[in-house]
PDB file of C-alpha atoms and ligand atoms in Angstrom:
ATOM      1  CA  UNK A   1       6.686  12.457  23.870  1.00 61.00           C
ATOM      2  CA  UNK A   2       8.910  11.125  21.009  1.00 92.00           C
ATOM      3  CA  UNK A   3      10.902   8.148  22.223  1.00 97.00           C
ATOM      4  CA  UNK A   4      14.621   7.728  21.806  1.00 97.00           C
ATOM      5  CA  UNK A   5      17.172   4.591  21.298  1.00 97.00           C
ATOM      6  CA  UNK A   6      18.533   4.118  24.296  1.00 97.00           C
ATOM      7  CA  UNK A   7      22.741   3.892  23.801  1.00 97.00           C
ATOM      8  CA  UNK A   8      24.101   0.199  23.968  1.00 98.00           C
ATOM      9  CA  UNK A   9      25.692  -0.569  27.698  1.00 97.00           C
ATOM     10  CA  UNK A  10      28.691  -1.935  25.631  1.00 97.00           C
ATOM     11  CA  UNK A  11      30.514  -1.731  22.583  1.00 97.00           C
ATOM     12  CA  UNK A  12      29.384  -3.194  19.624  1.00 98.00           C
ATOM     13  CA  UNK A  13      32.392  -5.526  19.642  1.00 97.00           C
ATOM     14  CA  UNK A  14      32.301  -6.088  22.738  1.00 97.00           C
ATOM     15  CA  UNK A  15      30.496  -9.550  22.827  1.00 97.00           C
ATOM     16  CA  UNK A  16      32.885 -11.094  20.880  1.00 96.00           C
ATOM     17  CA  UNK A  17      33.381 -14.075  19.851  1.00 95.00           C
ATOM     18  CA  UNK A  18      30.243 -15.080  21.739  1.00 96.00           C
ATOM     19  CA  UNK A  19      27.853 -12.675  19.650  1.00 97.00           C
ATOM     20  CA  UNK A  20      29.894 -10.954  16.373  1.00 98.00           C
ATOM     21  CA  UNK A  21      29.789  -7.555  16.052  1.00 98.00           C
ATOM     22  CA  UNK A  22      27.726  -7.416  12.789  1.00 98.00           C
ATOM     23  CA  UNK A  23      24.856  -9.542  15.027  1.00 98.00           C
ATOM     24  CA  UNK A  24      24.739  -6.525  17.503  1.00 98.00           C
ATOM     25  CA  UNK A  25      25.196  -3.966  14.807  1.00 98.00           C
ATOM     26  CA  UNK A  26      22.287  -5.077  12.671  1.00 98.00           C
ATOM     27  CA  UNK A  27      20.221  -5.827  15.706  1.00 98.00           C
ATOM     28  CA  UNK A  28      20.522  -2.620  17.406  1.00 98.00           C
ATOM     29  CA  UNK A  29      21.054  -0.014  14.618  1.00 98.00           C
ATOM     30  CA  UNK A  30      18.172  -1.666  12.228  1.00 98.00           C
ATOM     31  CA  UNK A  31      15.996  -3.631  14.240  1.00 98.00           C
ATOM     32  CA  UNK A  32      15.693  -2.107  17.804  1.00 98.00           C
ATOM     33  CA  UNK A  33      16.531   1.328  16.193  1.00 98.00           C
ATOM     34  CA  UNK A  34      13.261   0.304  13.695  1.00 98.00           C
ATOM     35  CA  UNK A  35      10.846  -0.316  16.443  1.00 98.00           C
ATOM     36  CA  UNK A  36      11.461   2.882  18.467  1.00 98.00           C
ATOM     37  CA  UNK A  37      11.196   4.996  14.682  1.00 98.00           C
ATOM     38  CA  UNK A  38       7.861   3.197  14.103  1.00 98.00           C
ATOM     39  CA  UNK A  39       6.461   3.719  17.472  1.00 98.00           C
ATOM     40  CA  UNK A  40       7.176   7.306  17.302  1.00 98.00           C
ATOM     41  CA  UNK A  41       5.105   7.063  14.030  1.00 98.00           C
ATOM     42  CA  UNK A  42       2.470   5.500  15.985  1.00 98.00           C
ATOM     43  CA  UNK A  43       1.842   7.142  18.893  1.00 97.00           C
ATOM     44  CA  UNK A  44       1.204  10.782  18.272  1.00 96.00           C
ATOM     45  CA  UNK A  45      -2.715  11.613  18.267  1.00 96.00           C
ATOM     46  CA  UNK A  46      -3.433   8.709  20.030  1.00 97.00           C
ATOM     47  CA  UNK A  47      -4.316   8.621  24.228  1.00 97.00           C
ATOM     48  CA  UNK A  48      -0.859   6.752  24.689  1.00 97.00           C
ATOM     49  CA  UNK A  49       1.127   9.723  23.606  1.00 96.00           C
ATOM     50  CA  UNK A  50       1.145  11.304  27.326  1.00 95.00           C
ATOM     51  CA  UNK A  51       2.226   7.856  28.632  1.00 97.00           C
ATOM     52  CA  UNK A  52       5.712   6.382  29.556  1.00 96.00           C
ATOM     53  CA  UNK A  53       7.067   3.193  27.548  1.00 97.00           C
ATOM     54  CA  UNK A  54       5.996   0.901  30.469  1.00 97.00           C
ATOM     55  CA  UNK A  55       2.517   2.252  30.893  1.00 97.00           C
ATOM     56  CA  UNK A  56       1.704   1.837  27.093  1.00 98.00           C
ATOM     57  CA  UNK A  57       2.746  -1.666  26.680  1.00 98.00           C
ATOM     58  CA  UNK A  58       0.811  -2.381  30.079  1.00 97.00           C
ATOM     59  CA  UNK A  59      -2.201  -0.328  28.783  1.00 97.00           C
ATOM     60  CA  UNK A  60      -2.903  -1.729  24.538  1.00 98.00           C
ATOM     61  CA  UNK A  61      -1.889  -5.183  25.293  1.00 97.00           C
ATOM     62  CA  UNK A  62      -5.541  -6.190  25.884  1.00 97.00           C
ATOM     63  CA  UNK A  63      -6.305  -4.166  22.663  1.00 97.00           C
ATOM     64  CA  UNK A  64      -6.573  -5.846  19.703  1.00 95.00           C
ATOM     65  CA  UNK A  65      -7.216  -2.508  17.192  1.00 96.00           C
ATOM     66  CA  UNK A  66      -3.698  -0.877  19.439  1.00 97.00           C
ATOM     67  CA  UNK A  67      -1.476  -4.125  17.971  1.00 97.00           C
ATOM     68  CA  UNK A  68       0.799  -2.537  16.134  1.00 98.00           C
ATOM     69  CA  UNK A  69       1.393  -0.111  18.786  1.00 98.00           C
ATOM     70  CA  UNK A  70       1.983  -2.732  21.616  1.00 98.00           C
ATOM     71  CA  UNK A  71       4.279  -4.413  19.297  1.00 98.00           C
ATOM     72  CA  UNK A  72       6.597  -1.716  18.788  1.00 98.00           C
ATOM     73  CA  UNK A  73       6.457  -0.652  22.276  1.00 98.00           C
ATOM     74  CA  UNK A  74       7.223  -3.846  23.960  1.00 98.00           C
ATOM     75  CA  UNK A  75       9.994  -4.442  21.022  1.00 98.00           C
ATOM     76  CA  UNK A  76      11.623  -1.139  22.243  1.00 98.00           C
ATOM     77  CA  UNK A  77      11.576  -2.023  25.895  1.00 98.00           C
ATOM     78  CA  UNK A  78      12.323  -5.662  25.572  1.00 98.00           C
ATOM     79  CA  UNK A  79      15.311  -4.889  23.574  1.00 98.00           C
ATOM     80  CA  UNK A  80      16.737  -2.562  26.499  1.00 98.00           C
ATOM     81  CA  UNK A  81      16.145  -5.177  28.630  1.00 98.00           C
ATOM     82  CA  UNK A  82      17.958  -8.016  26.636  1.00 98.00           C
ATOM     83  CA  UNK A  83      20.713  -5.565  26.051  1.00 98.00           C
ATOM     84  CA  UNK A  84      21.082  -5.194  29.904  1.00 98.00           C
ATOM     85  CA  UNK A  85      20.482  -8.762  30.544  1.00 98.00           C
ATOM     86  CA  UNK A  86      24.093  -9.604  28.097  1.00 98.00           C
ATOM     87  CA  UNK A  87      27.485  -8.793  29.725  1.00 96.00           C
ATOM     88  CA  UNK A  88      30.760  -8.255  27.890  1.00 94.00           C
ATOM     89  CA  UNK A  89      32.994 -10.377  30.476  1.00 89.00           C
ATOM     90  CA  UNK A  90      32.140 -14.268  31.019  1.00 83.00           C
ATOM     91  CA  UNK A  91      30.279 -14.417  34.447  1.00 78.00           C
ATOM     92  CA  UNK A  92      29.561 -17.991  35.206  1.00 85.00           C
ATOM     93  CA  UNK A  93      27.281 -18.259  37.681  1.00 90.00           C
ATOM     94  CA  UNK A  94      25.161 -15.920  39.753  1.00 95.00           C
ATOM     95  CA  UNK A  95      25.317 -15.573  43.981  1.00 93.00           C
ATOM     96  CA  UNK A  96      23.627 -15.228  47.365  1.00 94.00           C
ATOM     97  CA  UNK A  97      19.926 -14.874  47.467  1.00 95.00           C
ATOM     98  CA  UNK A  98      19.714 -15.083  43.370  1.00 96.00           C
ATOM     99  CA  UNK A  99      21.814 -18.753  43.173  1.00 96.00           C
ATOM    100  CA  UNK A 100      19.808 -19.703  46.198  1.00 96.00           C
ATOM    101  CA  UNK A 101      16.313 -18.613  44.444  1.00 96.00           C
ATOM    102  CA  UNK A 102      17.305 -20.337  41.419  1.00 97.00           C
ATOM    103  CA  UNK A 103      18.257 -23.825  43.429  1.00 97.00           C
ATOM    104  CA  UNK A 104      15.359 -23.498  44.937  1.00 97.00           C
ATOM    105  CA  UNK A 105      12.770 -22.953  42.133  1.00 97.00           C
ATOM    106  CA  UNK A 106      15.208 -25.048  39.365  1.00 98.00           C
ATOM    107  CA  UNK A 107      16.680 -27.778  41.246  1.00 98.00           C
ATOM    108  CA  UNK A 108      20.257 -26.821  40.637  1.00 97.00           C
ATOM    109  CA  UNK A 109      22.201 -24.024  38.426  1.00 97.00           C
ATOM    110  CA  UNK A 110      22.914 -27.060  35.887  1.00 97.00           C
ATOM    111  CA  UNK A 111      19.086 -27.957  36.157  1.00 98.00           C
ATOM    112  CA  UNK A 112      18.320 -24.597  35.350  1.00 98.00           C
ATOM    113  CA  UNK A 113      20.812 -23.817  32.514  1.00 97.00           C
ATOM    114  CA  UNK A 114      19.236 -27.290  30.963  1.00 98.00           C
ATOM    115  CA  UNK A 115      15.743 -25.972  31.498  1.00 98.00           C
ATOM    116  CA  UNK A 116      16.183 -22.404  30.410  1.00 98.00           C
ATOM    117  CA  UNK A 117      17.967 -24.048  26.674  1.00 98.00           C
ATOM    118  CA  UNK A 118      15.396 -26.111  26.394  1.00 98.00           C
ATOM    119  CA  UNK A 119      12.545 -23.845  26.511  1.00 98.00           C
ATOM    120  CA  UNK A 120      14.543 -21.300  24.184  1.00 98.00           C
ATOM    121  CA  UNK A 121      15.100 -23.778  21.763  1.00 97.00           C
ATOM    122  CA  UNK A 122      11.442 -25.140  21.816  1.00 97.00           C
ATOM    123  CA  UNK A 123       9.616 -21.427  21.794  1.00 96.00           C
ATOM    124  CA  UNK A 124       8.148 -21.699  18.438  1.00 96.00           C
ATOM    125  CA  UNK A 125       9.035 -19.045  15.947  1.00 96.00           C
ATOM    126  CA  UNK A 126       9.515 -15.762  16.844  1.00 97.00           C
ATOM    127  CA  UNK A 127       9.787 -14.427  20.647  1.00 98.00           C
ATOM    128  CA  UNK A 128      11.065 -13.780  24.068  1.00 98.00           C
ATOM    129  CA  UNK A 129      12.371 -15.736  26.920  1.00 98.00           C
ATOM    130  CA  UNK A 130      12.138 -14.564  30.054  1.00 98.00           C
ATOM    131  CA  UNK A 131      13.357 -15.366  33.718  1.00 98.00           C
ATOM    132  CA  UNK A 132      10.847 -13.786  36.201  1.00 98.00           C
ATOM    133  CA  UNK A 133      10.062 -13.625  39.813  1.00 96.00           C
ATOM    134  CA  UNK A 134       6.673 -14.491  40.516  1.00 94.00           C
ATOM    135  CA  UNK A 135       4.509 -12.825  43.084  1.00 88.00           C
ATOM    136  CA  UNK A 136       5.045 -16.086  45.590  1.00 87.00           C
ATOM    137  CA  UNK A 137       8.887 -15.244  44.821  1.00 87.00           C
ATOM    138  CA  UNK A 138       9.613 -18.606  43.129  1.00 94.00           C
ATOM    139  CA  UNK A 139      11.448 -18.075  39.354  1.00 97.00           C
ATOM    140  CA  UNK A 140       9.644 -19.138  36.573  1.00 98.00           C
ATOM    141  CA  UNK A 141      10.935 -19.256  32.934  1.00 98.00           C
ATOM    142  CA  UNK A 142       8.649 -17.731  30.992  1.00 98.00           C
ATOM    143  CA  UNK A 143       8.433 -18.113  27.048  1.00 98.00           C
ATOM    144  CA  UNK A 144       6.349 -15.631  25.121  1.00 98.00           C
ATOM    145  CA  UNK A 145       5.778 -15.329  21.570  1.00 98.00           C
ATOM    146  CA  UNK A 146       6.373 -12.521  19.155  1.00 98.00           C
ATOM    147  CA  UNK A 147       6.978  -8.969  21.046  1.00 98.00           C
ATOM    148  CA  UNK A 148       5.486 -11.022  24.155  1.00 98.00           C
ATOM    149  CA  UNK A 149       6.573  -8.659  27.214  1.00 98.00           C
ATOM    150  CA  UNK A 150       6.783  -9.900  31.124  1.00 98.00           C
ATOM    151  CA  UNK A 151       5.371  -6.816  32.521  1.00 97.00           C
ATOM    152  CA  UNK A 152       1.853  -7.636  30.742  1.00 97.00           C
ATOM    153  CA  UNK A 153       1.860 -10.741  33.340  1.00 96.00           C
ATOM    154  CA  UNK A 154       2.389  -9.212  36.519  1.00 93.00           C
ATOM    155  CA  UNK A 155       5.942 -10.648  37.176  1.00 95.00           C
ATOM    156  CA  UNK A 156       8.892  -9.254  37.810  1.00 96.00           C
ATOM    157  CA  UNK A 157      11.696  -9.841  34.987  1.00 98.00           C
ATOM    158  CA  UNK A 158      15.051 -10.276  35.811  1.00 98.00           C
ATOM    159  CA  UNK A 159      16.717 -11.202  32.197  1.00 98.00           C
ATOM    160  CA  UNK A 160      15.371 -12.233  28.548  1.00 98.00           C
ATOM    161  CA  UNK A 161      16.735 -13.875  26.117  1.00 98.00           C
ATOM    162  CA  UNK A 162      15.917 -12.952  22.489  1.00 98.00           C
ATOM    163  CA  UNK A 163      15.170 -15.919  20.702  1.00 98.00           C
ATOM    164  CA  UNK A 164      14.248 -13.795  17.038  1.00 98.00           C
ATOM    165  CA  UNK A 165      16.043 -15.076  14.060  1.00 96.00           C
ATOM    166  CA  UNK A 166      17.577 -11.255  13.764  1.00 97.00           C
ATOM    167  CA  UNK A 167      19.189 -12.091  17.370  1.00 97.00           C
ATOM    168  CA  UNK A 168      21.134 -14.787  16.112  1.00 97.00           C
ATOM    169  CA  UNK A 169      21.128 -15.879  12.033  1.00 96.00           C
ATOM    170  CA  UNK A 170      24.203 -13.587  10.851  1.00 96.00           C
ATOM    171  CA  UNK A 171      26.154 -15.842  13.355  1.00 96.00           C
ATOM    172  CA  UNK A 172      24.278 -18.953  13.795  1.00 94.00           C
ATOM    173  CA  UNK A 173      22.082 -19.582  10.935  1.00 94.00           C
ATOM    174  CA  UNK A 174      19.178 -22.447  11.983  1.00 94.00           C
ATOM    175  CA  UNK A 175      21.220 -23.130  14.373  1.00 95.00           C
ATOM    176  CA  UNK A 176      19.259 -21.533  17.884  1.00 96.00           C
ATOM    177  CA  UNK A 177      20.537 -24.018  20.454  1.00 97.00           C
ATOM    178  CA  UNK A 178      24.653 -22.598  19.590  1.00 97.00           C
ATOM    179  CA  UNK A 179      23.419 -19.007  19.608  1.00 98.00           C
ATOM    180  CA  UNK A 180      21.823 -19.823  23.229  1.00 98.00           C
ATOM    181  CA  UNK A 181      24.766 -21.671  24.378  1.00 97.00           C
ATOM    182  CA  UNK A 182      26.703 -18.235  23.668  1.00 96.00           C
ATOM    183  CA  UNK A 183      23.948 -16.263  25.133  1.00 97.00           C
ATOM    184  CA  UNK A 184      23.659 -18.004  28.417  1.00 97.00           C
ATOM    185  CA  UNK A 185      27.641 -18.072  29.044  1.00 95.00           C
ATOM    186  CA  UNK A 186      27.205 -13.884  28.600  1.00 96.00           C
ATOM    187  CA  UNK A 187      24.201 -13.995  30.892  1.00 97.00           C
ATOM    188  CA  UNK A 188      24.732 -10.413  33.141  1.00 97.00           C
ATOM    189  CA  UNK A 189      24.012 -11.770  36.636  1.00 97.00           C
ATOM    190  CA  UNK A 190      24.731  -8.987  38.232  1.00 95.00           C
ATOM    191  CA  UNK A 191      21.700  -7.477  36.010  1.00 96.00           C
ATOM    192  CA  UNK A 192      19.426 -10.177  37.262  1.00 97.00           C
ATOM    193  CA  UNK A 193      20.580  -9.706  40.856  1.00 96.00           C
ATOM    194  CA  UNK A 194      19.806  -6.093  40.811  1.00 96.00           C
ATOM    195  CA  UNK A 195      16.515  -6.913  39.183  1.00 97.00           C
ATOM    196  CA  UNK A 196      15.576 -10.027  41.888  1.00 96.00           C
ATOM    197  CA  UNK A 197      16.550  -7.331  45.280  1.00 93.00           C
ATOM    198  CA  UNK A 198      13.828  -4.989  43.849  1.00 89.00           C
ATOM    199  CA  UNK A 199      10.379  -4.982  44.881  1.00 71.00           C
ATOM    200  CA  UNK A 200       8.981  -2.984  41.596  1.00 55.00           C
ATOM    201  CA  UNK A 201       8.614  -3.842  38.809  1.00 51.00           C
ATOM    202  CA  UNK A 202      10.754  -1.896  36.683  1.00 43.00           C
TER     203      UNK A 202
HETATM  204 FE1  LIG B 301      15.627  -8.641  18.552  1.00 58.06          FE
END
């Protein structure tokens, strides 16, 4: 089963002037585009060719000699996810059960925006960070390195943010901590809200 790149939710200008249209451009059309190419170079002959995206990052992440194709499979779905997880309009804050869940696990929505820019800024090099719902249904951030995916943990994801130099260094240069400032005020909650009511993980 040859995977395809799924379309953007939103226009490639549409996350101006928080993200610039080249940023998403390059992003999607050479890097994300890139991973889903080389996975479907990957793939065919192998066991994991019958499987779904989810069940192949799930199934070679404990496989050292299947890297290259966990890489390229978790790059493909984390990138849908991170796409999902960025809205065109300026949200603010989430509601209901979600802003509860995150006073509750983070202190306070300020705590938590402090918390989640900190961690961004101090994942080392390359990688992911994610906001999850743990099985005791407290939120955790979670930083992973490289094409580190949630669902390998057994948590459910409800946003990441891509912390890659690609994501941000047309825009931003060195400069992470103004690229996650822009990220977080594009945050989709409604994304994350849809993602905390499920019981799946998805
Ligand atoms: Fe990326």
């Amino acid at each position: 089963m040859a995977f395809e790149l799924p379309p953007l939710p939103f226009d490639e200008k549409a996350l101006e002037p928080a993200i610039s249209t080249e940023t998403i451009r390059f992003h999607y059309r050479k890097h994300h585009a890139g991973y889903v190419k080389k996975l479907n170079e990957l793939i065919p002959g192998t066991h994991y060719a019958k499987m779904d995206l989810q069940q192949i990052i799930v199934e070679a992440a404990p496989h050292k000699s299947d890297r290259a194709i966990y890489n390229n499979a978790a790059q493909t779905w984390n990138h849908s996810f991170y796409w999902a997880s960025l809205s065109p309009e300026t949200q603010g804050a989430p509601e209901g059960e979600l802003l509860d869940a995150i006073d509750l696990s983070f202190g306070s929505f300020a705590s938590f925006e402090e918390q989640f820019s900190k961690t961004a800024a101090d994942l080392f090099g390359s990688g992911w960070l994610w906001l999850v719902k743990g099985t005791d249904q407290s939120l955790q951030l979670l930083p992973m390195p490289n094409a580190g995916c949630a669902l390998t943990e057994g948590v459910l994801p409800l946003l990441v943010c891509d912390v890659w130099e690609h994501a941000y260094y047309l825009d931003q240069k060195n400069e992470r901590a103004k690229y996650i400032q822009q990220f977080f005020s594009r945050i989709n909650w409604q994304f994350a809200a849809k993602n905390f009511a499920s019981t799946n993980l998805n």
